[in-house]
mmCIF file of C-alpha atoms and ligand atoms in Angstrom:
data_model
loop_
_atom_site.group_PDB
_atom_site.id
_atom_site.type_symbol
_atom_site.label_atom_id
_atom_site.label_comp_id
_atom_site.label_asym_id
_atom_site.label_seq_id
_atom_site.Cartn_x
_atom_site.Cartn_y
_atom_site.Cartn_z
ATOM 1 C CA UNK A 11 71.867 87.046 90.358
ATOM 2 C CA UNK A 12 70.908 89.912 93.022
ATOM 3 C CA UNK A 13 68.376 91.953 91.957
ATOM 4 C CA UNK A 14 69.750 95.816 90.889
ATOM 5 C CA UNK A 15 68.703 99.407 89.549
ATOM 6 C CA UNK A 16 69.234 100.089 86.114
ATOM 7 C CA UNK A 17 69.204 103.531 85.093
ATOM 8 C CA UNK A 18 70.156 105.404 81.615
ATOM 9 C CA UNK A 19 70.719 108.961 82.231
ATOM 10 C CA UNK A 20 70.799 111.128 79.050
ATOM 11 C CA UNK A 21 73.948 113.422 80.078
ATOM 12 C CA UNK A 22 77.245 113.547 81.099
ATOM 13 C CA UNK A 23 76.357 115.244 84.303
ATOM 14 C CA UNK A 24 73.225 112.987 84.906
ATOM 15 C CA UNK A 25 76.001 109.950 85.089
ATOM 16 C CA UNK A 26 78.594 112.004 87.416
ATOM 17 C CA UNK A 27 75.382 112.864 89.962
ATOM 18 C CA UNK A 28 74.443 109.294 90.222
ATOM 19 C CA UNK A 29 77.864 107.181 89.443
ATOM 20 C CA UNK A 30 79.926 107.857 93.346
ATOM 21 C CA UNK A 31 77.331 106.123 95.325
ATOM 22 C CA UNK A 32 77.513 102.877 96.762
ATOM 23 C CA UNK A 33 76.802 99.456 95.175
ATOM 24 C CA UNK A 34 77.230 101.432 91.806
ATOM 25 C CA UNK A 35 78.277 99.911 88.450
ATOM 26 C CA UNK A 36 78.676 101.538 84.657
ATOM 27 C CA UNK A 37 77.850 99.706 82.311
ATOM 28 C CA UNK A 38 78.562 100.135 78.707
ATOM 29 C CA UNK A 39 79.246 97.482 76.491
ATOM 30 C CA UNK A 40 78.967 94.814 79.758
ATOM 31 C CA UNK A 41 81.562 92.003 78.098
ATOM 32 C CA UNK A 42 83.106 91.648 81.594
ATOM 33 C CA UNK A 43 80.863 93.071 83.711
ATOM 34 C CA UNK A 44 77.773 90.697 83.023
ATOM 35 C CA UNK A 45 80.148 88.075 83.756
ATOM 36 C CA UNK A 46 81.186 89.291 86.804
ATOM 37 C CA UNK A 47 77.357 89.725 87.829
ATOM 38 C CA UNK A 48 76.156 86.177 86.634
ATOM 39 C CA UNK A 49 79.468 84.684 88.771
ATOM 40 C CA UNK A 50 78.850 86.628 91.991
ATOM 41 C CA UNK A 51 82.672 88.624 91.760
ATOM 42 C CA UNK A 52 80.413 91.512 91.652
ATOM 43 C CA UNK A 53 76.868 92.518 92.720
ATOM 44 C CA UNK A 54 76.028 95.974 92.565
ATOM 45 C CA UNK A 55 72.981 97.542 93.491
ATOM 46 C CA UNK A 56 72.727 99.777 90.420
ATOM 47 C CA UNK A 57 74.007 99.773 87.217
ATOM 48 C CA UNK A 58 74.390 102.704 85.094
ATOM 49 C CA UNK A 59 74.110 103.042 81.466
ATOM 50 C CA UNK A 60 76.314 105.109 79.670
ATOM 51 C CA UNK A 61 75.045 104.472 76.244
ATOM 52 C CA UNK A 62 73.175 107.424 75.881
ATOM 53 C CA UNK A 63 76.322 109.655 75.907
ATOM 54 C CA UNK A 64 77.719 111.230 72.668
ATOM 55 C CA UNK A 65 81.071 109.489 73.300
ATOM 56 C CA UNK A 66 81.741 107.147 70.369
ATOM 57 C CA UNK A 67 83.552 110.179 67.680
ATOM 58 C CA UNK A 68 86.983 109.290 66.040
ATOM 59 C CA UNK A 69 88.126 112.198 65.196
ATOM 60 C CA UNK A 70 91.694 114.225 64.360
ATOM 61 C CA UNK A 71 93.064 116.494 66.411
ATOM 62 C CA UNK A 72 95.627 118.988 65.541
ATOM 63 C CA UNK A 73 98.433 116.742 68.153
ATOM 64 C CA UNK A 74 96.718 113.485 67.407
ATOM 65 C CA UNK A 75 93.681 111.549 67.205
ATOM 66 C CA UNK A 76 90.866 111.392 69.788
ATOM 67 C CA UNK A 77 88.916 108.289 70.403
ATOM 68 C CA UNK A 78 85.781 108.604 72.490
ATOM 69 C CA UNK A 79 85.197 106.256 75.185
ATOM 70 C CA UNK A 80 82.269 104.432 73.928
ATOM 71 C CA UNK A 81 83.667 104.115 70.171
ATOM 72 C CA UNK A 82 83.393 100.019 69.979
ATOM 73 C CA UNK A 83 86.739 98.196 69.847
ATOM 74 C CA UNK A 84 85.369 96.712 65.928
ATOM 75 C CA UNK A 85 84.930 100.244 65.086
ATOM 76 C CA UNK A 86 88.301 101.707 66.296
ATOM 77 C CA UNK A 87 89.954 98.817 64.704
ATOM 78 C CA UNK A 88 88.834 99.199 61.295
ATOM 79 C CA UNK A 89 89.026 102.699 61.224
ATOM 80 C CA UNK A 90 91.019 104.632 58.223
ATOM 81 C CA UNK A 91 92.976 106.764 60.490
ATOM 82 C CA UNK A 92 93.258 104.401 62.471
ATOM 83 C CA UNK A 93 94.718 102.259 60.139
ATOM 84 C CA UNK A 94 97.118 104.509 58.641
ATOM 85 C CA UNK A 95 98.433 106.579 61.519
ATOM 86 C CA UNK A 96 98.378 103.915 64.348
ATOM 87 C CA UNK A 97 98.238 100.235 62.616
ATOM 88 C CA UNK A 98 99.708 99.135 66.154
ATOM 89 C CA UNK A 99 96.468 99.810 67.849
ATOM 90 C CA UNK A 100 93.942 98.578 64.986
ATOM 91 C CA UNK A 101 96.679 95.069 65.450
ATOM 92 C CA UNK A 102 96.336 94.963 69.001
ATOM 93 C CA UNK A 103 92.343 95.253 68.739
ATOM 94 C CA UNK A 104 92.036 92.899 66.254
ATOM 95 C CA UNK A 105 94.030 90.135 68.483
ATOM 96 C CA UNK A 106 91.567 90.553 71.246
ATOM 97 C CA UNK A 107 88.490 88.582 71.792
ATOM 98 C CA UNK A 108 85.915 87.785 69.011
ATOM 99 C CA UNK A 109 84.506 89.596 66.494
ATOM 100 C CA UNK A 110 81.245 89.263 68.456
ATOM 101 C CA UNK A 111 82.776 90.594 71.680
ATOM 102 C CA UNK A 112 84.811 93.556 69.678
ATOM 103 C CA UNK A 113 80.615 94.461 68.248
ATOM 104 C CA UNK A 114 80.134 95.300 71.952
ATOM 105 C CA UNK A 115 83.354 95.743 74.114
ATOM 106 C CA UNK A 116 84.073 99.634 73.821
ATOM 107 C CA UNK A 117 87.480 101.251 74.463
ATOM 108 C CA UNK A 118 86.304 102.706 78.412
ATOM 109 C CA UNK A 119 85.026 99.032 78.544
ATOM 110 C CA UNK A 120 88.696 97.749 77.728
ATOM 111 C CA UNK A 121 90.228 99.412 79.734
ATOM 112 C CA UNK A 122 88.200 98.810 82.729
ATOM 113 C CA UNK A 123 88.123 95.040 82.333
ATOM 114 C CA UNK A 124 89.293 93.227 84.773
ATOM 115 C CA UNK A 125 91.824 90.354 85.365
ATOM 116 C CA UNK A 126 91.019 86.680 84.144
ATOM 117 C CA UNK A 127 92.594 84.688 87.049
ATOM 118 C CA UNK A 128 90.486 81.923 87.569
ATOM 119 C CA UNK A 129 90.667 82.521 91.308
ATOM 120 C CA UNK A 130 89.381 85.762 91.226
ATOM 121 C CA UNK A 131 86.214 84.266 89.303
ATOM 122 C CA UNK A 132 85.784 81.485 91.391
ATOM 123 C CA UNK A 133 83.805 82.821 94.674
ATOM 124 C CA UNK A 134 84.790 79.234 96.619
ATOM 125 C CA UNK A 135 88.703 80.001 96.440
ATOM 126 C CA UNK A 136 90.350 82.496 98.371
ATOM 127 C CA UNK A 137 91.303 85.677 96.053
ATOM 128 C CA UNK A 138 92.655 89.500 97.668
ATOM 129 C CA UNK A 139 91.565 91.471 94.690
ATOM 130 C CA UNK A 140 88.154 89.906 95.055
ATOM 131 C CA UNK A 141 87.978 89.784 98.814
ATOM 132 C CA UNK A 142 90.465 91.406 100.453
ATOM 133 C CA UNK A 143 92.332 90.056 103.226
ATOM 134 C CA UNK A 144 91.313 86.147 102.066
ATOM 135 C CA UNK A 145 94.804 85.238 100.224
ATOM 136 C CA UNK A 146 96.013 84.579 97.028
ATOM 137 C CA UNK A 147 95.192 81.367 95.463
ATOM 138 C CA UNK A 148 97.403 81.329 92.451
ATOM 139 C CA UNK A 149 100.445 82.616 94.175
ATOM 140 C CA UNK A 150 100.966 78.392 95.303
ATOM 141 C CA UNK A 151 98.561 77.515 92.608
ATOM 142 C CA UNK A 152 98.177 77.034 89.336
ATOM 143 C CA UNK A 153 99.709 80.430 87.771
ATOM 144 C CA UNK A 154 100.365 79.490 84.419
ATOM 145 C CA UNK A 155 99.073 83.401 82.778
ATOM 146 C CA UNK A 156 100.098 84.991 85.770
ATOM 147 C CA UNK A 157 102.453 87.985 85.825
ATOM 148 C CA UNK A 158 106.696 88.154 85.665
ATOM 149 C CA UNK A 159 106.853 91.838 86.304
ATOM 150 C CA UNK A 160 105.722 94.047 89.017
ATOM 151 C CA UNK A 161 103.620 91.507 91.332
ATOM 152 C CA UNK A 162 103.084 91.952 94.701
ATOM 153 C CA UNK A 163 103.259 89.160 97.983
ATOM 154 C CA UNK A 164 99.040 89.726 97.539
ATOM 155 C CA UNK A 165 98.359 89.682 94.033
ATOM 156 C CA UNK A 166 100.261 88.120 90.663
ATOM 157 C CA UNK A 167 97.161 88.507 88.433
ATOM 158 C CA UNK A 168 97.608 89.998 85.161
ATOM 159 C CA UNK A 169 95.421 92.791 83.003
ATOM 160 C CA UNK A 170 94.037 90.809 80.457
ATOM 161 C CA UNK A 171 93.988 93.611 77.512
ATOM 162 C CA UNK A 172 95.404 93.690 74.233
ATOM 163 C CA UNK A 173 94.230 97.347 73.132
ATOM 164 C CA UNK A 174 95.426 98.831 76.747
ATOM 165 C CA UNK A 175 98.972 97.441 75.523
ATOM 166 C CA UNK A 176 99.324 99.429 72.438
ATOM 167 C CA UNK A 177 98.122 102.576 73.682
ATOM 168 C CA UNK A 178 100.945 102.386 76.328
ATOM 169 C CA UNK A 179 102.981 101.854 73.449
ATOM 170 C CA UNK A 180 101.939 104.865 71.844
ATOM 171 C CA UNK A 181 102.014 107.367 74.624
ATOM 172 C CA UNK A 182 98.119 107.991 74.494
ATOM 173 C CA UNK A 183 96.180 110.541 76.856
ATOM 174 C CA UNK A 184 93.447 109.206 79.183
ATOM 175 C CA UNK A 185 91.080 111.370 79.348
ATOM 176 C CA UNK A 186 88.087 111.483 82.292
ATOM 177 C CA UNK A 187 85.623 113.838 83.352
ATOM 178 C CA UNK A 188 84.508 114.314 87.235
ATOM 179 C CA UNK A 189 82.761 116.436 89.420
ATOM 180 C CA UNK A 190 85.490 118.931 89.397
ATOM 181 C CA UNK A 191 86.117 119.086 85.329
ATOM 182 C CA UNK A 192 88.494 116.918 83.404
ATOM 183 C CA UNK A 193 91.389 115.454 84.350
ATOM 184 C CA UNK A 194 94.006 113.996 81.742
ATOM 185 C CA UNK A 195 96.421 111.262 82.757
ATOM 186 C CA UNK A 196 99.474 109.094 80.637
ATOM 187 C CA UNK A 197 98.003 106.010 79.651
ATOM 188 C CA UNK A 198 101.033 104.056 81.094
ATOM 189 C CA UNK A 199 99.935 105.623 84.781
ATOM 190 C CA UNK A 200 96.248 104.846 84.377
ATOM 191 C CA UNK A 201 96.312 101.141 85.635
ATOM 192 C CA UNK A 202 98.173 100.208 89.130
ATOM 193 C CA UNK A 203 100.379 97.448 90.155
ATOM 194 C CA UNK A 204 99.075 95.414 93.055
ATOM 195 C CA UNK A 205 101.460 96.322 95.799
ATOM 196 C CA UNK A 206 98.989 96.277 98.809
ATOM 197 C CA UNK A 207 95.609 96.899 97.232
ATOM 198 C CA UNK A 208 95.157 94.387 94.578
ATOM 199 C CA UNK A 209 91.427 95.138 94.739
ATOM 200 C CA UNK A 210 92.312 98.490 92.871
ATOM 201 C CA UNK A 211 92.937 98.444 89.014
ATOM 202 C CA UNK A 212 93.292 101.796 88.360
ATOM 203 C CA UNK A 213 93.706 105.070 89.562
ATOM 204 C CA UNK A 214 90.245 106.258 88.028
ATOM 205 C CA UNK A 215 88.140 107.526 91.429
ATOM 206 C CA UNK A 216 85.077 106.428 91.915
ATOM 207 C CA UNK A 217 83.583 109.516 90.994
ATOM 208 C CA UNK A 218 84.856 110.299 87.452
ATOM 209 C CA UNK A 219 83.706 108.562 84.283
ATOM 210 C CA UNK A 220 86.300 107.512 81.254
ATOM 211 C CA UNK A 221 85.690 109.959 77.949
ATOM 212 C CA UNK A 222 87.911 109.340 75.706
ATOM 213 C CA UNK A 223 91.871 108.363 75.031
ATOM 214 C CA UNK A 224 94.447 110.742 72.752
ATOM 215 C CA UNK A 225 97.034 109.082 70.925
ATOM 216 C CA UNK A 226 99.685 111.520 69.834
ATOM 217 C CA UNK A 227 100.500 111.692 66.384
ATOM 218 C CA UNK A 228 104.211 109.829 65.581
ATOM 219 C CA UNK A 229 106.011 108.545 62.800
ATOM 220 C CA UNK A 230 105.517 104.765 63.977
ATOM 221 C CA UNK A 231 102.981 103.884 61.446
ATOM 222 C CA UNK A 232 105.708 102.491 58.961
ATOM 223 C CA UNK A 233 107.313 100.173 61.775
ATOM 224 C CA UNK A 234 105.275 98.853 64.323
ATOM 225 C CA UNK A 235 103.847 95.356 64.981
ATOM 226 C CA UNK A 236 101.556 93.583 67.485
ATOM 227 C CA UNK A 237 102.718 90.110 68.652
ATOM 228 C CA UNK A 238 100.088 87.876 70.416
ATOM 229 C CA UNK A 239 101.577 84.385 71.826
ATOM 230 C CA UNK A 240 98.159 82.033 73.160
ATOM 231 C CA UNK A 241 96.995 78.965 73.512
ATOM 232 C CA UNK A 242 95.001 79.008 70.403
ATOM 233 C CA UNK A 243 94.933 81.226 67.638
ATOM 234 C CA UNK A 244 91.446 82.892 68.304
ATOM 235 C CA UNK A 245 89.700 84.171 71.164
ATOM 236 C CA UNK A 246 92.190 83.169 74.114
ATOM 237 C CA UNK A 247 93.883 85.754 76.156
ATOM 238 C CA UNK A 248 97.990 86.287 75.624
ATOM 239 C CA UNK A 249 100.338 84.372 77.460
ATOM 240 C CA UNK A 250 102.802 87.104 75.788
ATOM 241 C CA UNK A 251 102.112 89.999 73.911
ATOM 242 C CA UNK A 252 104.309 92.535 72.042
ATOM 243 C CA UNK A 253 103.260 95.919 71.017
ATOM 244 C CA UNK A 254 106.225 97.296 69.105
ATOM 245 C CA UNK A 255 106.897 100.349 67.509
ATOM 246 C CA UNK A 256 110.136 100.994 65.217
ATOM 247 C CA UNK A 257 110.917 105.492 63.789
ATOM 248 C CA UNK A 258 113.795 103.816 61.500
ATOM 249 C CA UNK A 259 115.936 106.592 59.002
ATOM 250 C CA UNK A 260 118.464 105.045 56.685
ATOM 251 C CA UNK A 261 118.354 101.398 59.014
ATOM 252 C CA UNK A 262 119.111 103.543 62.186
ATOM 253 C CA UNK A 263 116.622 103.256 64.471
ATOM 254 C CA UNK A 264 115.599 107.441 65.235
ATOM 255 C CA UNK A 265 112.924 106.269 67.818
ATOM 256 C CA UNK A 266 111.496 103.680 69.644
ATOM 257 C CA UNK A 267 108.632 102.375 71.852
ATOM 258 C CA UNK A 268 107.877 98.748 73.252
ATOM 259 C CA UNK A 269 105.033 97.624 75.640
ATOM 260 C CA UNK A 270 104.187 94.317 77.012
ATOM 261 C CA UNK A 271 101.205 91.955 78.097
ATOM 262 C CA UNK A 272 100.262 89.307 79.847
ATOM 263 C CA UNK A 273 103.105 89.519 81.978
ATOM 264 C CA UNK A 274 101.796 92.443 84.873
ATOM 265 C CA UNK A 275 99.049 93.550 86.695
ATOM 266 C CA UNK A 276 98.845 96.907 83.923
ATOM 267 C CA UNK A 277 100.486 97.374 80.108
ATOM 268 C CA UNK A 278 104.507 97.350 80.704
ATOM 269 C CA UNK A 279 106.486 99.453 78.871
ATOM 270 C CA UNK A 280 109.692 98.042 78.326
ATOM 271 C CA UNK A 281 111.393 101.866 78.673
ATOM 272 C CA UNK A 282 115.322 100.814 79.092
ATOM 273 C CA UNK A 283 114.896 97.982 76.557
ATOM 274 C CA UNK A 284 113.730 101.491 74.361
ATOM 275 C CA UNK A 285 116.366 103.610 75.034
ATOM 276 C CA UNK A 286 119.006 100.777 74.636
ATOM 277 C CA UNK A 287 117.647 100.517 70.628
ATOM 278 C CA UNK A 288 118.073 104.551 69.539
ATOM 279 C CA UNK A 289 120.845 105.454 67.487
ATOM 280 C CA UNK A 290 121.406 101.601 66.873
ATOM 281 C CA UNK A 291 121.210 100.164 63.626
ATOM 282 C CA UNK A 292 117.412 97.793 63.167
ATOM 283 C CA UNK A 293 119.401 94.283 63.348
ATOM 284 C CA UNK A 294 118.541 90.955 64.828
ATOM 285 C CA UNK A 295 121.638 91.028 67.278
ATOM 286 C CA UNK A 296 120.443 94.874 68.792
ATOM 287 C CA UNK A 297 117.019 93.413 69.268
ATOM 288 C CA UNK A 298 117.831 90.320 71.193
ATOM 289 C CA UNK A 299 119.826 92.647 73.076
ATOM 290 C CA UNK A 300 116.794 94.628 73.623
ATOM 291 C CA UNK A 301 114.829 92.145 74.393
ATOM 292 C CA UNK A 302 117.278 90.699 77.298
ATOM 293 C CA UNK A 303 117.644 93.833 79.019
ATOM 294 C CA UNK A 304 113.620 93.660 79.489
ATOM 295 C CA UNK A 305 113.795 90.967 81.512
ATOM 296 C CA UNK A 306 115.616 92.671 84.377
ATOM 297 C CA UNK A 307 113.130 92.081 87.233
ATOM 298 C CA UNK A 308 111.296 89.476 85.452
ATOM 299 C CA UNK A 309 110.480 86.372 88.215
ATOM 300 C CA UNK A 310 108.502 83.298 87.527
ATOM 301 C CA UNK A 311 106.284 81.899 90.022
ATOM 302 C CA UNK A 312 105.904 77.932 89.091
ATOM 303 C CA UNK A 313 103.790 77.284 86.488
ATOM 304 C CA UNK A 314 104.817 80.631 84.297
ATOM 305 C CA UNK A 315 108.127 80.311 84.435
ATOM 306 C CA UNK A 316 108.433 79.513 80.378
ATOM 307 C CA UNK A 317 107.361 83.108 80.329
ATOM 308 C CA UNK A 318 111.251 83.804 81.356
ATOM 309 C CA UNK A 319 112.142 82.434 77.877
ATOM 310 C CA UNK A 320 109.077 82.919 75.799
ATOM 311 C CA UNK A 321 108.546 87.155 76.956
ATOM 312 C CA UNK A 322 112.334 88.068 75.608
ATOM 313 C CA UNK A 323 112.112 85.782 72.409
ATOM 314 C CA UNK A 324 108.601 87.755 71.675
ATOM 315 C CA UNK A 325 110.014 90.866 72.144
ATOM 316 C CA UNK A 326 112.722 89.835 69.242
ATOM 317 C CA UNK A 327 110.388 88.440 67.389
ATOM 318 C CA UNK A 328 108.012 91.570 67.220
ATOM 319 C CA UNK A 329 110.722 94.188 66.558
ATOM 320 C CA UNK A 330 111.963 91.919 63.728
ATOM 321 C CA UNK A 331 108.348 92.144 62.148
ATOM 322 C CA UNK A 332 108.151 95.719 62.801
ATOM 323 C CA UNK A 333 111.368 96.390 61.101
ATOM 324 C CA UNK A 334 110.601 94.309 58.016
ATOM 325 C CA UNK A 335 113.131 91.770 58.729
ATOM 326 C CA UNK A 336 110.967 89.188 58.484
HETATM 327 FE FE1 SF4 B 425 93.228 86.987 93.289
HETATM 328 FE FE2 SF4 B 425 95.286 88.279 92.246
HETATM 329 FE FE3 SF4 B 425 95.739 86.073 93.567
HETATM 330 FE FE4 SF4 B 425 94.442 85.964 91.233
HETATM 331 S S1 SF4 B 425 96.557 86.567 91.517
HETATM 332 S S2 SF4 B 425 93.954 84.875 93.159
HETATM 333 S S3 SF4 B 425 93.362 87.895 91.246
HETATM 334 S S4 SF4 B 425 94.885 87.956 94.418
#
């Protein structure tokens, strides 16, 4: 591994002064980064320890409840109000990773993970979010988790998140700070597609530093359900997942939200398979509806083409659970 800086600054502002130069890294938790380092996908210079920073309070709001950025991903997940006012979120959490991992992984450090594709790890093969320009191995390759929805000619990779999926469920607030103050973004517009610059996750610039997340308060708690399909039942990324969240009065469905992973380059929200649910009564037949009209746009490159099938039968499946129908 190339040699690099480490610094730990104290403050906010002592990470914003130091975090836009070159060959610069934060690190927090390090799950993914430290791989990427020990591989050779990345080798910064310096790395930049956020630790320090007071980021890690739970905390109600009077429109929701604020996580901070560092808050670990075992902590947000066994949180009371967590629990109680967003169960879909403690879920998703507890599908991901290992209860090891979730000790260090933080929420800034989930979202900022990158994708798993085995290409993009694998410094021999050619890879455009890696290295731009070189290709995309998996695109003729072996693409067996790669994504149905919005991929690009240069990149089908997928985020690898089950926490980022349930926030774009629930509508939550990104919230950064930079150089010029904060800046608040929709968690469903925080990570790109690949279009032309796979190498780009996110719209975060290189100069700002993730805070926290808002999650706005709902009545979804009663009727919502995360759905992880994988390989094996621990510790394996999704081939599917299903966040889904059910407001149902009387068995008619008042209000509805549904996001997806493992199938794109950033959580997808399933937003006409939403609409197509409210004002319908909570029944198998309106959800397999649902659940076909997500698919529009879906395409299968070789290997995850049982996605076509298995991403529309999750979606069923989930709503079912969060409605109590099963
Ligand atoms: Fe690289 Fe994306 Fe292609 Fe994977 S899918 S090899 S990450 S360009």
């Amino acid at each position: 591994m190339k040699q690099f800086q480490y610094v730990r600054p104290a403050t906010q502002q002592g990470v914003l002064d130091v975090i836009n130069k070159p060959g610069t890294k934060i690190i927090a938790g390090g799950t993914n980064l430290v791989d990427l380092m020990k591989r050779g996908v990345t080798a910064p210079d310096k790395l930049v320890d956020i630790n320090q920073l007071p980021l890690k309070t739970i905390a109600a709001t009077k429109t929701g409840l604020h996580i901070g950025a560092l808050a670990l991903n075992s902590v947000v997940s066994e949180n009371a109000v967590v629990a109680d006012k967003h169960p879909l979120l403690a879920m998703a959490l507890k599908a991901g990773a290992s209860p090891q991992l979730r000790n260090m992984a933080t929420v800034g450090g989930n979202m900022m993970q990158r994708t798993r594709c085995g290409y993009f790890y694998d410094v021999t093969m050619p890879c455009n979010k890696r290295a731009p320009g070189t290709g995309c191995g998996a695109i003729e390759g072996i693409n067996r988790m790669h994504a149905i929805f919005g991929a690009s000619p240069q990149c089908i990779a997928v985020h690898p998140s089950d926490m980022c999926v349930a926030l774009a469920a629930l509508d939550a607030t990104v919230i950064v700070a930079g150089k010029k103050g904060e800046r608040r973004l929709p968690f469903t517009e925080f990570h790109r597609l690949p279009g032309d610059h796979p190498e780009l996750d996110n719209h975060l610039a290189k100069d700002e530093l993730i805070t926290g997340v808002e999650i706005p308060d709902n009545n979804f708690a009663k009727n919502s359900y995360y759905l992880k399909i994988r390989d094996r039942q621990s510790y394996a990324f999704a081939l599917v997942s299903v966040a889904a969240a059910l407001d149902i009065e009387n068995g008619t469905i008042k209000d509805a939200r549904l996001a997806m992973g493992g199938v794109a380059h950033k959580p997808w929200r399933l937003f006409d398979a939403e609409k197509s649910l409210i004002g319908k009564k909570a029944t198998e037949e309106n959800f397999e509806h649902a659940a076909q009209l997500a698919m529009r746009g879906a395409k299968g490159y070789g290997n995850n083409s049982f996605k076509l099938k298995l991403a529309p039968a999750t979606i069923a499946e989930a709503l079912k659970h969060a409605a109590g129908l099963v």
